[in-house]
CSV table of C-alpha atoms in Angstrom, one decimal:
chain,number,residue,atom,x,y,z
A,561,MET,CA,10.5,184.5,26.4
A,562,SER,CA,11.2,187.2,29.4
A,563,CYS,CA,7.7,188.1,30.0
A,564,ALA,CA,5.5,186.4,31.8
A,565,LEU,CA,3.4,183.6,29.8
A,566,ASN,CA,-0.4,184.2,31.2
A,567,VAL,CA,-2.4,181.2,31.2
A,568,LEU,CA,-5.9,181.5,29.7
A,569,LEU,CA,-7.2,178.5,27.8
A,570,GLY,CA,-10.1,179.5,27.1
A,571,ALA,CA,-13.0,179.6,26.4
A,572,ASN,CA,-13.9,182.5,24.0
A,573,GLY,CA,-16.4,184.8,26.1
A,574,ASP,CA,-13.2,184.5,28.5
A,575,LEU,CA,-11.0,185.4,25.8
A,576,CYS,CA,-12.8,188.5,25.2
A,577,CYS,CA,-13.0,189.7,28.9
A,578,LEU,CA,-9.6,189.6,29.1
A,579,LEU,CA,-8.2,191.1,25.7
A,580,PRO,CA,-9.0,194.8,27.2
A,581,TRP,CA,-6.2,194.2,29.4
A,582,PHE,CA,-3.4,192.1,27.3
A,583,ARG,CA,-4.0,195.4,25.1
A,584,ALA,CA,-3.1,197.4,27.8
A,585,GLU,CA,-0.4,195.3,28.7
A,586,SER,CA,0.9,195.2,25.2
A,587,GLY,CA,1.0,198.8,25.6
A,588,ARG,CA,3.0,198.6,29.2
A,589,ILE,CA,5.5,196.3,28.0
A,590,GLY,CA,6.4,197.2,24.4
A,591,ARG,CA,5.6,193.9,22.6
A,592,PRO,CA,2.3,191.3,22.3
A,593,VAL,CA,1.9,189.7,25.3
A,594,PRO,CA,2.3,185.7,25.5
A,595,VAL,CA,-0.9,183.7,26.4
A,596,LEU,CA,-1.3,179.9,26.7
A,597,VAL,CA,-4.2,179.0,25.0
A,598,SER,CA,-6.3,175.9,24.1
A,599,LYS,CA,-5.8,175.0,20.4
A,600,ASP,CA,-9.7,175.2,19.8
A,601,TYR,CA,-10.0,179.0,20.6
A,602,LEU,CA,-6.6,180.5,18.9
A,603,PRO,CA,-9.0,181.4,16.2
A,604,LEU,CA,-10.6,184.4,18.4
A,605,LEU,CA,-6.7,185.9,18.7
A,606,GLU,CA,-6.0,186.0,14.9
A,607,GLY,CA,-8.0,189.2,15.5
A,608,VAL,CA,-5.8,190.8,17.7
A,609,SER,CA,-1.9,191.8,16.9
A,610,TYR,CA,-1.4,192.7,20.7
A,611,VAL,CA,-1.5,188.8,21.7
A,612,THR,CA,0.9,186.0,21.1
A,613,PRO,CA,-0.8,182.9,21.4
A,614,VAL,CA,1.5,179.9,22.8
A,615,GLU,CA,-1.0,176.7,21.9
A,616,TRP,CA,-2.3,174.2,24.4
A,617,PRO,CA,-2.8,171.2,22.7
A,618,GLY,CA,-5.9,170.3,25.0
A,619,THR,CA,-9.0,171.5,26.5
A,620,PHE,CA,-9.7,174.8,28.0
A,621,VAL,CA,-10.8,172.8,31.0
A,622,GLN,CA,-7.8,171.4,31.7
A,623,LEU,CA,-6.2,174.1,33.7
A,624,HIS,CA,-4.2,171.2,36.2
A,625,GLN,CA,-2.3,169.7,33.2
A,626,ALA,CA,-1.5,172.4,31.9
A,627,ILE,CA,0.0,173.9,34.6
A,628,GLU,CA,1.7,170.7,35.1
A,629,PHE,CA,3.0,170.3,31.1
A,630,LEU,CA,4.5,174.2,31.9
A,631,LYS,CA,6.5,172.8,35.1
A,632,THR,CA,7.7,170.0,33.4
A,633,ASP,CA,8.3,171.4,29.3
A,634,MET,CA,8.9,175.1,29.9
A,635,PRO,CA,10.2,174.8,33.9
A,636,THR,CA,12.4,178.7,33.6
A,637,VAL,CA,9.5,180.6,31.7
A,638,PRO,CA,7.5,182.7,34.9
A,639,VAL,CA,3.9,181.9,34.6
A,640,LYS,CA,0.5,184.1,35.4
A,641,ILE,CA,-2.6,182.0,35.9
A,642,ILE,CA,-5.3,184.1,34.9
A,643,GLN,CA,-7.7,181.5,34.5
A,644,TYR,CA,-10.0,181.6,37.3
A,645,ALA,CA,-12.5,178.3,35.7
A,646,GLY,CA,-10.6,174.9,37.4
A,647,SER,CA,-8.4,177.1,40.0
A,648,GLN,CA,-10.2,176.0,43.0
A,649,LYS,CA,-9.5,179.3,44.1
A,650,ASP,CA,-11.7,181.1,47.0
A,651,ILE,CA,-14.5,183.8,45.6
A,652,VAL,CA,-13.6,187.1,46.2
A,653,PHE,CA,-15.5,189.5,43.5
A,654,PRO,CA,-18.6,189.5,42.6
A,655,SER,CA,-18.1,187.7,39.2
A,656,PHE,CA,-15.7,185.1,37.4
A,657,VAL,CA,-14.9,188.2,35.2
A,658,HIS,CA,-13.6,190.6,38.0
A,659,GLU,CA,-11.4,187.7,40.1
A,660,MET,CA,-9.5,187.0,36.2
A,661,TRP,CA,-8.7,190.6,36.1
A,662,TYR,CA,-8.2,190.1,40.1
A,663,ASN,CA,-5.7,187.6,39.0
A,664,ALA,CA,-4.3,189.5,35.8
A,665,GLY,CA,-3.2,192.3,38.2
A,666,GLY,CA,-5.5,194.6,36.7
A,667,ILE,CA,-8.6,195.0,38.3
A,668,ALA,CA,-8.4,198.3,38.8
A,669,GLY,CA,-8.5,199.4,35.4
A,670,PHE,CA,-11.8,197.1,34.8
A,671,LYS,CA,-13.9,200.1,34.5
A,672,TYR,CA,-12.0,201.7,31.7
A,673,ARG,CA,-11.7,198.5,29.5
A,674,ARG,CA,-12.5,198.4,25.9
A,675,LEU,CA,-12.4,195.4,23.9
A,676,VAL,CA,-10.4,196.6,20.6
A,677,PHE,CA,-9.6,193.8,17.3
A,678,ASP,CA,-7.2,195.9,15.3
A,679,LYS,CA,-6.9,192.9,12.9
A,680,ARG,CA,-10.4,192.8,11.5
A,681,ASP,CA,-11.4,191.5,8.2
A,682,HIS,CA,-14.3,194.2,6.9
A,683,GLU,CA,-14.5,192.7,3.6
A,684,ARG,CA,-15.5,189.1,5.2
A,685,GLU,CA,-17.7,190.9,7.9
A,686,LYS,CA,-19.5,192.6,4.7
A,687,GLN,CA,-20.5,189.3,3.4
A,688,LEU,CA,-21.2,187.7,6.3
A,689,VAL,CA,-24.0,190.9,6.9
A,690,GLU,CA,-25.2,190.1,3.3
A,691,LYS,CA,-25.5,186.6,3.7
A,692,VAL,CA,-27.3,186.8,6.7
A,693,ARG,CA,-29.6,189.8,5.8
A,694,GLY,CA,-30.4,187.6,2.3
A,695,GLY,CA,-31.6,190.6,1.0
A,696,SER,CA,-33.7,191.8,3.5
A,697,LYS,CA,-33.9,195.7,4.4
A,698,LYS,CA,-35.7,194.9,7.5
A,699,PRO,CA,-33.9,195.9,11.4
A,700,ILE,CA,-32.0,192.5,12.6
A,701,ILE,CA,-32.4,191.5,16.1
A,702,LEU,CA,-29.8,189.0,16.7
A,703,VAL,CA,-30.7,186.2,19.8
A,704,ALA,CA,-28.1,184.0,21.5
A,705,THR,CA,-29.8,181.2,23.3
A,706,HIS,CA,-27.2,178.6,23.2
A,707,GLY,CA,-23.9,177.9,25.4
A,708,ARG,CA,-21.9,175.8,27.3
A,709,SER,CA,-20.8,177.3,30.5
A,710,SER,CA,-24.7,178.9,31.3
A,711,PRO,CA,-27.3,176.8,29.6
A,712,PHE,CA,-30.9,178.4,29.1
A,713,ARG,CA,-33.5,176.5,29.5
A,714,ASP,CA,-36.1,178.2,28.2
A,715,ALA,CA,-34.6,179.1,24.3
A,716,VAL,CA,-37.3,178.1,22.6
A,717,ALA,CA,-40.0,179.8,24.7
A,718,LEU,CA,-38.0,182.8,24.4
A,719,MET,CA,-37.3,182.6,20.7
A,720,SER,CA,-41.2,182.3,20.0
A,721,CYS,CA,-41.9,185.4,22.1
A,722,ILE,CA,-39.2,187.6,20.0
A,723,ARG,CA,-40.6,186.2,16.6
A,724,GLU,CA,-44.4,187.0,17.9
A,725,GLU,CA,-43.4,190.4,19.0
A,726,PHE,CA,-41.1,191.5,16.5
A,727,GLY,CA,-41.0,189.3,13.6
A,728,ARG,CA,-43.5,191.3,11.7
A,729,ASP,CA,-41.0,194.2,11.7
A,730,CYS,CA,-37.4,192.8,11.9
A,731,LYS,CA,-35.5,190.1,10.7
A,732,ILE,CA,-35.0,187.5,14.2
A,733,VAL,CA,-31.7,185.9,13.2
A,734,ASP,CA,-30.5,182.8,15.5
A,735,LEU,CA,-26.7,183.3,16.1
A,736,SER,CA,-26.8,179.5,17.0
A,737,LYS,CA,-27.2,178.8,13.1
A,738,VAL,CA,-24.6,182.0,11.7
A,739,LYS,CA,-21.4,180.3,10.7
A,740,ALA,CA,-18.6,183.3,10.8
A,741,VAL,CA,-14.8,182.4,9.1
A,742,LYS,CA,-13.4,183.7,12.6
A,743,PRO,CA,-15.6,184.6,15.8
A,744,PHE,CA,-14.5,188.3,15.2
A,745,ASP,CA,-16.1,188.4,11.9
A,746,LEU,CA,-19.5,188.7,14.2
A,747,ILE,CA,-18.6,192.4,15.5
A,748,GLY,CA,-19.7,193.9,12.3
A,749,LEU,CA,-23.4,191.9,12.3
A,750,TYR,CA,-23.8,193.2,16.0
A,751,SER,CA,-22.8,196.3,14.4
A,752,ASP,CA,-25.2,196.2,11.7
A,753,ALA,CA,-27.8,195.0,14.1
A,754,ALA,CA,-30.9,197.0,16.0
A,755,ALA,CA,-30.4,194.8,18.9
A,756,LEU,CA,-28.6,191.5,20.5
A,757,VAL,CA,-30.7,189.6,22.8
A,758,THR,CA,-28.0,187.2,24.4
A,759,ILE,CA,-27.5,184.3,27.3
A,760,ASP,CA,-24.4,184.8,29.3
A,761,THR,CA,-22.2,183.2,26.3
A,762,MET,CA,-19.6,184.6,23.6
A,763,HIS,CA,-22.1,186.8,22.8
A,764,ALA,CA,-22.2,188.8,25.6
A,765,HIS,CA,-18.7,189.6,26.1
A,766,LEU,CA,-17.8,189.9,21.9
A,767,SER,CA,-20.4,192.5,21.6
A,768,LEU,CA,-18.1,194.8,23.7
A,769,ALA,CA,-16.4,195.6,20.6
A,770,SER,CA,-19.1,196.9,18.9
A,771,LYS,CA,-22.4,199.6,19.8
A,772,VAL,CA,-25.2,197.6,19.4
A,773,PRO,CA,-27.6,197.5,22.3
A,774,THR,CA,-27.8,194.5,24.1
A,775,PHE,CA,-29.9,192.6,26.2
A,776,VAL,CA,-28.0,189.9,28.9
A,777,LEU,CA,-30.1,187.2,30.3
A,778,ALA,CA,-27.4,186.2,33.2
A,779,ARG,CA,-27.5,183.3,35.4
A,780,ASP,CA,-28.8,183.3,38.6
A,781,TYR,CA,-28.4,180.2,39.9
A,782,PRO,CA,-26.8,178.6,42.1
A,783,THR,CA,-25.6,181.8,42.5
A,784,LEU,CA,-25.9,185.2,40.9
A,785,TRP,CA,-22.0,185.3,41.3
A,786,HIS,CA,-22.0,182.6,38.3
A,787,GLY,CA,-23.5,185.5,35.9
A,788,VAL,CA,-21.6,188.0,33.6
A,789,PRO,CA,-21.2,191.4,35.6
A,790,TYR,CA,-23.6,194.2,34.9
A,791,GLU,CA,-22.3,196.5,32.6
A,792,PRO,CA,-24.2,200.2,31.6
A,793,ARG,CA,-24.1,199.1,28.1
A,794,PHE,CA,-26.6,196.5,28.8
A,795,ALA,CA,-30.4,197.3,28.7
């Protein structure tokens, strides 16, 4: 492995944030980019051809252990630490997303990024849309209020408000109850939806691969820095 092994163990949202850089880097070096990823998040990378996943058997929060593993088991391989979570680095930019792009060396190209899954299974996407719709022809509003890194305490109240306001004319879908074969199969569902309402979780980042109007409830505690950075596509 002559090029650097990029370390980004997860989670899915973080990987989605960096996939545009991996794609650009793959084009620059003329081959897929090697990335050390926790085993739990390997399925997401099955949707792209420009990354060669290297499995980390632990969890995505074990950055220190992963680095020690590389020093011991792959001492001759050059390593680039892209992951910010667990790195204990000082904050330089206004978002953890920017921090990861900075670590990758690609911050100058951040605003030009495009999220592309070039190995999508459109038949599987179609089946997921049909299953979620259940025969309904109403416009769909997708709602994601569950997440690990940025939990949302008013999830029940928000869902109740959305159902009360739009439930008569639209089909309201709780994404926590939607099971896709692969995470990137959700792109087809986003594309079929009239809107996506999401907290700062995978859906906020993965939706960049579609054109669905997106309403993001970003965390502002303990500081706004913890939230997903604003994008023009966010309503």
